Short mmCIF file of C-alpha atoms in Angstrom, two decimals:
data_model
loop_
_atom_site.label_atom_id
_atom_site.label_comp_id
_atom_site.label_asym_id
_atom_site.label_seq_id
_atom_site.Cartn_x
_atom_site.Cartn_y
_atom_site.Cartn_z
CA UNK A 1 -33.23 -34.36 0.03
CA UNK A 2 -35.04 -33.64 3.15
CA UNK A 3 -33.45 -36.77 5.53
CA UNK A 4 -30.68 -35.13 4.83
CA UNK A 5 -31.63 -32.02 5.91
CA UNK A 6 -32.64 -33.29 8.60
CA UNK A 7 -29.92 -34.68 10.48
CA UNK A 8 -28.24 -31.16 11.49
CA UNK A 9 -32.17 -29.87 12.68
CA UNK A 10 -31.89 -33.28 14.62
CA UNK A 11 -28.40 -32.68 16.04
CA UNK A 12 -29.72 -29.40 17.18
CA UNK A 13 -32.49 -29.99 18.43
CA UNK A 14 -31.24 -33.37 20.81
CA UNK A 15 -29.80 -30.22 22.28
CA UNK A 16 -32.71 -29.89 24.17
CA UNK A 17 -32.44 -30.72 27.87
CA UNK A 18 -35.33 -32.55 28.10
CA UNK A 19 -35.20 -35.00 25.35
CA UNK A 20 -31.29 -35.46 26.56
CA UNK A 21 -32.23 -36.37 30.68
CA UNK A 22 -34.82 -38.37 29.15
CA UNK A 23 -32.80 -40.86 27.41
CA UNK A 24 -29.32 -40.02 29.20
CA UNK A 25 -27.45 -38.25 26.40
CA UNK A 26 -24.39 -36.91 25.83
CA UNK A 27 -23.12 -34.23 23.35
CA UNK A 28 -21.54 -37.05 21.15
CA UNK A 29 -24.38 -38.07 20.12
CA UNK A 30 -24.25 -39.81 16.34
CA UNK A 31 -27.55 -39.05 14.13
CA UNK A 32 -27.29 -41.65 10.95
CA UNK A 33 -30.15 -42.15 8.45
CA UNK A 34 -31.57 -45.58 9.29
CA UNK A 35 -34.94 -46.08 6.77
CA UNK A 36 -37.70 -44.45 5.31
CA UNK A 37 -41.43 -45.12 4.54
CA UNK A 38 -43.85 -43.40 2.78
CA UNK A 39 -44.73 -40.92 5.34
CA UNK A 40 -41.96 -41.27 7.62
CA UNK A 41 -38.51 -41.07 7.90
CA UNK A 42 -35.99 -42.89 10.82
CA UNK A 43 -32.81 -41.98 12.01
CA UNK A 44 -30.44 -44.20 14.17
CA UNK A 45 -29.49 -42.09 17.47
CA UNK A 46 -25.85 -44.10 18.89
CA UNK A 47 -24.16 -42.93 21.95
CA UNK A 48 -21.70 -44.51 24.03
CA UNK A 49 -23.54 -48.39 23.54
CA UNK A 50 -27.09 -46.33 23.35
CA UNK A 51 -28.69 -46.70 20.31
CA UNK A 52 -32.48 -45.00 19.49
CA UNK A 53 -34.71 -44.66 16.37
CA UNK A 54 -35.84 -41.01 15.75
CA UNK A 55 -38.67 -41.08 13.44
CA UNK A 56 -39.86 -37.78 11.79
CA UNK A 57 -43.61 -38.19 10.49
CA UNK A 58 -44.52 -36.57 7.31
CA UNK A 59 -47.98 -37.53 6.71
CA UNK A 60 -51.37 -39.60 7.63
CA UNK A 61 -52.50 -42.12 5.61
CA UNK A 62 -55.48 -42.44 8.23
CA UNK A 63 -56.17 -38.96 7.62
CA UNK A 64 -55.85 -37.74 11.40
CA UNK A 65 -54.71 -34.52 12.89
CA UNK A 66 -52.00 -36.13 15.07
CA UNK A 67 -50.44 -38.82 13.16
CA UNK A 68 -47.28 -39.16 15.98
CA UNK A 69 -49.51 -39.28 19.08
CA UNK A 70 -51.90 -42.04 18.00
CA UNK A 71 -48.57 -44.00 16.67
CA UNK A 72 -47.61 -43.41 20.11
CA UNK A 73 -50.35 -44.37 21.74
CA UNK A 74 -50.46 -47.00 19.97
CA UNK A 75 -46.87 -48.84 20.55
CA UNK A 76 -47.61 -48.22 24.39
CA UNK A 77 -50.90 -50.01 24.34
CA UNK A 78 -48.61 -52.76 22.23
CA UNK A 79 -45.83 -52.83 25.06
CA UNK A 80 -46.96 -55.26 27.07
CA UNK A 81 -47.11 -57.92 24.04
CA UNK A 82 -43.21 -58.27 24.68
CA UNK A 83 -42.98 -58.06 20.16
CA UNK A 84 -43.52 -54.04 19.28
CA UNK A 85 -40.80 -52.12 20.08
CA UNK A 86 -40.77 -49.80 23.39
CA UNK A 87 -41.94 -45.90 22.56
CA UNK A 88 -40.02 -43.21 25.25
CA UNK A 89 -40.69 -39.97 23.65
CA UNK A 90 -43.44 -38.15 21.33
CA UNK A 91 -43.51 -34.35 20.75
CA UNK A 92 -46.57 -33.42 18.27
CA UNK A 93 -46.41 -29.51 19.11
CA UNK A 94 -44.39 -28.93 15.48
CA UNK A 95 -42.62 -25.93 17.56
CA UNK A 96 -39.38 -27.17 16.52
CA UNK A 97 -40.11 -29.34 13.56
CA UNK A 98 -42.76 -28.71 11.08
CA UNK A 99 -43.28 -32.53 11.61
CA UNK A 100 -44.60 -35.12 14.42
CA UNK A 101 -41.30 -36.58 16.31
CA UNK A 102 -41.75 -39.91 17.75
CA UNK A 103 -38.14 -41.91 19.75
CA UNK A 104 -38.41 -45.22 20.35
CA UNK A 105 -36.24 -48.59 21.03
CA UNK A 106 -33.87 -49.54 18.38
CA UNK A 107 -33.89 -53.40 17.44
CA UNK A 108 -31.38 -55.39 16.24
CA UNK A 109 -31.96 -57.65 13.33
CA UNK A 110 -32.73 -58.46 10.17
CA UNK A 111 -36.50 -58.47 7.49
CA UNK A 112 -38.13 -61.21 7.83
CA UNK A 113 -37.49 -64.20 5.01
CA UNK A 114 -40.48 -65.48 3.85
CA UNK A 115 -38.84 -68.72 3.11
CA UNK A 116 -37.30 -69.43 6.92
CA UNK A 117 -39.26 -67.10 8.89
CA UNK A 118 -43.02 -67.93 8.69
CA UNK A 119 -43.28 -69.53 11.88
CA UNK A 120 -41.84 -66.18 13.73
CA UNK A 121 -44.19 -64.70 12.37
CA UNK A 122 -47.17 -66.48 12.86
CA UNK A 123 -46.05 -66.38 16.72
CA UNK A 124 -45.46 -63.03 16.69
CA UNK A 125 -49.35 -62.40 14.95
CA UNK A 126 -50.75 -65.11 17.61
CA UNK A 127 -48.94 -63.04 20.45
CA UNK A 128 -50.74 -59.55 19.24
CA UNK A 129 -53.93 -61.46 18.42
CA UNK A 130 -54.17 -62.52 21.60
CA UNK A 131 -53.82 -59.80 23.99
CA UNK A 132 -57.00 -59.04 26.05
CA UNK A 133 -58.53 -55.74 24.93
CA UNK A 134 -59.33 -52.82 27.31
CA UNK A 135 -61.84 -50.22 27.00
CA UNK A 136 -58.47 -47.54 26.66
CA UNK A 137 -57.38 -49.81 23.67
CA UNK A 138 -60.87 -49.04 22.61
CA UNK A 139 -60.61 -45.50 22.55
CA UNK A 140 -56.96 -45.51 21.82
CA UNK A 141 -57.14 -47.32 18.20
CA UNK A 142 -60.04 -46.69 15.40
CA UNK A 143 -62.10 -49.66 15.79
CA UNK A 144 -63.29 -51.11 12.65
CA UNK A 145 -66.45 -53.36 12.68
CA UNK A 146 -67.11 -53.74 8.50
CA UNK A 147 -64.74 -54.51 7.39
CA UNK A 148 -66.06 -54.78 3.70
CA UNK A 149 -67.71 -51.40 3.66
CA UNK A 150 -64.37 -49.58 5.24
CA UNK A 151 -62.01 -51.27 2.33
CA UNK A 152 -64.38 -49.88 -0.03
CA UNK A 153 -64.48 -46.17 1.25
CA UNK A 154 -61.43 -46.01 1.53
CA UNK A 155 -60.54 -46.96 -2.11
CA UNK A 156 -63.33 -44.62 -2.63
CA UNK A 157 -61.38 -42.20 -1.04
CA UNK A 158 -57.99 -43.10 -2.50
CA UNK A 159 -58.98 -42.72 -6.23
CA UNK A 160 -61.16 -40.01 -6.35
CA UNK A 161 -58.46 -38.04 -8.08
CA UNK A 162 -57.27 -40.95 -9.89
CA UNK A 163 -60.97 -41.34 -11.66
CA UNK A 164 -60.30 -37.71 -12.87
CA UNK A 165 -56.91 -37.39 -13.27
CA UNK A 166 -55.86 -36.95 -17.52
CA UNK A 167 -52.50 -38.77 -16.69
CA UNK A 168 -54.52 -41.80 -16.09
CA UNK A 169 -55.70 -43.99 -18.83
CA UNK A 170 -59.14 -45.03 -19.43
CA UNK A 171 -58.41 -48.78 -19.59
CA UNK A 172 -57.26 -48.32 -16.05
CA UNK A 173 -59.89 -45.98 -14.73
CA UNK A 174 -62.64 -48.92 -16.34
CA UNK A 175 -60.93 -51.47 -14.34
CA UNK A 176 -61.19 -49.82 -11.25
CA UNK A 177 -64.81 -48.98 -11.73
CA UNK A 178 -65.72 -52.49 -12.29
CA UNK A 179 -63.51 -53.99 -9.34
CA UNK A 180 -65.36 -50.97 -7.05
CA UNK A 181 -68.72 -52.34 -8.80
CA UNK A 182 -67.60 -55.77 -7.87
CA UNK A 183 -67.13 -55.16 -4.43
CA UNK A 184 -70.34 -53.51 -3.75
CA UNK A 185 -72.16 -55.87 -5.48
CA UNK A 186 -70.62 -58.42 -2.52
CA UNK A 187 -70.46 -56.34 0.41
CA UNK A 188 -73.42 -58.37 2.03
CA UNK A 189 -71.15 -60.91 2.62
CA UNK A 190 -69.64 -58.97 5.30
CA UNK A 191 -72.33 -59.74 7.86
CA UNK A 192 -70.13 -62.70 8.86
CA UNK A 193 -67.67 -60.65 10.49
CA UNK A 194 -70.48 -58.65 12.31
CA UNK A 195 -72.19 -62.23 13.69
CA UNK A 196 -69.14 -63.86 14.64
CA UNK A 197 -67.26 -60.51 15.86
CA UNK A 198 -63.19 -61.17 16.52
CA UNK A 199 -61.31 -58.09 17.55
CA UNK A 200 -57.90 -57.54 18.23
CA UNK A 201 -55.05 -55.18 17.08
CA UNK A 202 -54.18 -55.46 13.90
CA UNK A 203 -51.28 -53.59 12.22
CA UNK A 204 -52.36 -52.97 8.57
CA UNK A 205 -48.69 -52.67 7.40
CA UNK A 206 -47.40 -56.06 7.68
CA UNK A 207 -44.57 -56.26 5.10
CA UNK A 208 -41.23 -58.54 5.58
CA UNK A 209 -39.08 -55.36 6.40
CA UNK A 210 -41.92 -54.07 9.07
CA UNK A 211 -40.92 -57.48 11.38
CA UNK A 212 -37.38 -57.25 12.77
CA UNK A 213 -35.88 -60.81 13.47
CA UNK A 214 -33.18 -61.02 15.92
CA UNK A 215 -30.90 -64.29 17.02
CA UNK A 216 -33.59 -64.80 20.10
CA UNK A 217 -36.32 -62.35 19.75
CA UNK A 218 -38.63 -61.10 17.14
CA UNK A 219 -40.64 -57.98 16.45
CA UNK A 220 -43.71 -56.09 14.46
CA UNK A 221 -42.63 -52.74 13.96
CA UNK A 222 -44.25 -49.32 12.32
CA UNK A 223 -47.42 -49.20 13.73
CA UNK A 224 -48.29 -46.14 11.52
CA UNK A 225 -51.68 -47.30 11.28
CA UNK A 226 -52.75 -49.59 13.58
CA UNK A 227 -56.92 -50.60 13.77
CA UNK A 228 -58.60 -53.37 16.08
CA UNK A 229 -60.74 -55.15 13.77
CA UNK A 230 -60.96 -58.75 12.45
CA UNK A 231 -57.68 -60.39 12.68
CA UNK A 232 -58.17 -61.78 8.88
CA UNK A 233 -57.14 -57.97 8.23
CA UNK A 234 -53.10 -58.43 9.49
CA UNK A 235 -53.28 -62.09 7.89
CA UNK A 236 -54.29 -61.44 4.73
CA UNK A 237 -52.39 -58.89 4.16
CA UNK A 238 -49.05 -60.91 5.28
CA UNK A 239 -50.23 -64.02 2.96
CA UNK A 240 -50.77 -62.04 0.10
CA UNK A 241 -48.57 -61.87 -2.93
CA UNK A 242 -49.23 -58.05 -3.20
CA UNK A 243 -46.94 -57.79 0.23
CA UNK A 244 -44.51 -60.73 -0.80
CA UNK A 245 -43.64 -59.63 -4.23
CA UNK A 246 -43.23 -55.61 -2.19
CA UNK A 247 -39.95 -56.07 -1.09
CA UNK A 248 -38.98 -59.66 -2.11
CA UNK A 249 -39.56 -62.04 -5.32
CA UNK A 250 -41.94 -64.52 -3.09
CA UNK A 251 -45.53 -66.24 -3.23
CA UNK A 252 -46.35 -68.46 -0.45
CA UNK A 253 -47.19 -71.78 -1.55
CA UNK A 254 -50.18 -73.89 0.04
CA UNK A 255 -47.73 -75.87 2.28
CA UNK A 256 -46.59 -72.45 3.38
CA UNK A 257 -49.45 -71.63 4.09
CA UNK A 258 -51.21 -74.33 5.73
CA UNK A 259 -47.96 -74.37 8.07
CA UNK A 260 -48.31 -70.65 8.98
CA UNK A 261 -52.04 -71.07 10.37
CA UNK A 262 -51.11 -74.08 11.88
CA UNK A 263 -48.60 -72.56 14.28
CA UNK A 264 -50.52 -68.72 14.11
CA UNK A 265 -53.50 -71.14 15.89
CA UNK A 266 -51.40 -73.37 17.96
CA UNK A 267 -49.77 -69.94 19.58
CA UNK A 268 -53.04 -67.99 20.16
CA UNK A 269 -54.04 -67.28 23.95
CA UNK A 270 -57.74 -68.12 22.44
CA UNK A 271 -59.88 -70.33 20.07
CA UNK A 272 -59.67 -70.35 16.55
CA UNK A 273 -62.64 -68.77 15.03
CA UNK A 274 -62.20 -70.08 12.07
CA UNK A 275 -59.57 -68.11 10.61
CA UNK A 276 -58.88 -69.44 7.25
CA UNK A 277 -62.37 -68.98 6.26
CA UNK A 278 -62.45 -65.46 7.42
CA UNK A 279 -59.11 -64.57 5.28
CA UNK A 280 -60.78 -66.46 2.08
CA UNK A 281 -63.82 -63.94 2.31
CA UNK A 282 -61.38 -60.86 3.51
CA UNK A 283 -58.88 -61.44 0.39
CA UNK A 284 -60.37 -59.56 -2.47
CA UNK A 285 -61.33 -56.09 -0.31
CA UNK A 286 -57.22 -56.59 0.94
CA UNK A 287 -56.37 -56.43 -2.63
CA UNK A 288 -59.38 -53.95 -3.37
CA UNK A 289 -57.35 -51.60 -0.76
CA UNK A 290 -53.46 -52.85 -2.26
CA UNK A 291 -54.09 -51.52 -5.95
CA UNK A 292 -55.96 -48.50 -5.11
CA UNK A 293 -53.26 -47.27 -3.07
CA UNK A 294 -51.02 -48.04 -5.55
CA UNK A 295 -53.29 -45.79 -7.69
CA UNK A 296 -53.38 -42.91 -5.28
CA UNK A 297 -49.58 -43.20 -4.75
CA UNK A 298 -48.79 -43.31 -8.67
CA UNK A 299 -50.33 -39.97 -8.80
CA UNK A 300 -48.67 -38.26 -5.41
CA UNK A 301 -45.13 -39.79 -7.24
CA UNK A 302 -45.86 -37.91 -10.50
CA UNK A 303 -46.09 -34.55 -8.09
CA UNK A 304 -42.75 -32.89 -7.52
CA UNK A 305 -43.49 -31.59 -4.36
CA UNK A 306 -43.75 -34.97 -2.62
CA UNK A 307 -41.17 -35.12 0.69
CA UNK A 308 -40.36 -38.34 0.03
CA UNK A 309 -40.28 -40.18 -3.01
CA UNK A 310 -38.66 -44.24 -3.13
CA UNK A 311 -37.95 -45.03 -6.61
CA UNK A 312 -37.64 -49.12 -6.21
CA UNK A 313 -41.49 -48.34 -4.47
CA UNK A 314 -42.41 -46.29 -7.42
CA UNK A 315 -41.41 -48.86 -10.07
CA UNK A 316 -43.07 -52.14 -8.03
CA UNK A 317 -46.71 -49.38 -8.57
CA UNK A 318 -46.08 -49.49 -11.75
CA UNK A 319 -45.90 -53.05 -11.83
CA UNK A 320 -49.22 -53.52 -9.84
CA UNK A 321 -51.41 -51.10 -11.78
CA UNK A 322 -49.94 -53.04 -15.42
CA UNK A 323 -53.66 -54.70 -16.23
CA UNK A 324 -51.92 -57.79 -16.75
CA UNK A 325 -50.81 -58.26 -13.40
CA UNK A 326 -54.11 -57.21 -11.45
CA UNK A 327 -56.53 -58.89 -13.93
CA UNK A 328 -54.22 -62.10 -12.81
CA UNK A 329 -54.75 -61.62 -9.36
CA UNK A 330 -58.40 -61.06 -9.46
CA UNK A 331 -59.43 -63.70 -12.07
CA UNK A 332 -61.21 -65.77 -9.39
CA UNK A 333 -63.50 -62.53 -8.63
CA UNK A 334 -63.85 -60.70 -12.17
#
């Protein structure tokens, strides 16, 4: 498999005398696998009480040249929010690797538990959501204004091959149509983010094992793909059963969620514009982009040339794209 590959290319190449004055290493230095993503994998750097995450980037899913550096860019911009982890080193030159290399502070702690953690992370959200952008954030992050018309080009995008692929069934390719058809149909709805514009940096990826929580602090980590846009965006995304049931067996109840918005507003640096309405209107495009990702991953899975394949990942796609399960979550809009 390639992380494990990787370690001994990692070994040798912490050889290097920059990377080592950088963070103060020695030649003991322990490379364990730590985690992997989709399109990345991380590696747990220990020496003598030093501890580092080395992660190796495999792929966009923003479709940019330089993956690593805008990641990078990214988690400095995020720095000063006191909840992203601290970035030291980037090398995108692929001299070495024939990957992006991004080191950064190791955390200590634990996923997140939807049923004791909500209020961490509704802080944590109200911390991000609240830092004052600059015109370098501007330039450093893709800035997404419609937010309705970029969910749907980007399914677009995502299952083009799907729509012509002869693994795929037609039951499934008609669904899809009509939920694309669906979503056109009520894209004029998205004027409401354009009059009563909210920007701030949103993560995109917000799944219980992306938030780290420690005995004192917590954290938002893998900023992969990080966007300023609407705030609804991170929100939805985190409320969503599509991102409970990922990783755990867990829907937020309305308590839950009343709670969660409750302290998310109470911690903002900011007024509330109206936040639960604007994740109401956002929630069908964040499912619009949830299953047709799971579509366009199904069909990178079924290719054997994929770097990195997660089985328990590939079986929870096969449990989104059943027509059971998505004609459940979208009976209020089909």
């Amino acid at each position: 498999m390639l992380k494990d590959k990787l370690i001994p290319q990692i070994n040798e190449y912490l050889k290097n005398s920059e990377v080592k004055k950088l963070l103060g290493l020695t030649d003991n230095v322990n490379v364990k696998f730590l985690a992997q993503g989709e399109y990345n994998i991380n590696f747990a750097l220990y020496d003598y009480g030093k501890k580092y995450v080395f992660r190796v980037n495999t792929g966009s899913q923003l479709e940019i040249d330089n993956q690593i550096r805008y990641e990078y860019n990214a988690i400095k911009s995020l720095e000063r929010s006191g909840v992203t982890p601290k970035a030291y080193y980037v090398d995108d030159t692929k001299s070495f690797f024939n990957y992006g290399i991004l080191i950064m502070e190791y955390l200590d702690g634990r996923p997140l538990d939807y049923g004791k953690d909500l209020n961490k992370a509704a802080e944590i959200f109200a911390n991000i959501h609240s830092l004052e952008l600059s015109e370098e954030d501007r330039s450093t992050f893709i800035v997404e204004d419609n937010v309705f018309t970029e969910r749907i080009l980007e399914s677009r995008r995502l299952l083009k091959d799907f729509f012509i692929s002869d693994k795929i069934s037609k039951e499934l390719k008609n669904f899809f149509h009509k939920f694309l058809n669906w979503a056109e149909k009520n894209r004029y709805k998205e004027k409401y983010f354009i009059e009563n514009k909210w920007h701030v940096i949103n993560n995109t990826e917000v799944n219980s094992h992306n938030f780290i929580i420690g005995e004192d602090e917590s954290y938002l980590i893998d900023w992969e793909k990080p966007v300023i846009s609407d705030p609804c965006q991170d929100l939805t995304q985190f409320l969503s059963p599509t991102t409970t049931l990922w990783k755990t067996d867990y829907v937020l109840n309305e308590e839950e969620r009343k709670e969660f918005f409750k302290t998310y507003v109470k911690d903002l640096r900011g007024e509330d514009n109206n936040i639960r309405e604007r994740v109401e209107l956002y929630t069908p495009y964040l499912y619009l982009r949830a299953l047709s990702w799971c579509a366009y991953a199904y069909l990178e899975y079924l290719n054997p040339n994929k770097d990195i394949k997660n089985m328990d990942t590939f079986n929870t796609i096969k449990e989104y794209l059943d027509i059971n399960f998505m004609e459940k979550l979208l009976k209020e809009y089909l």
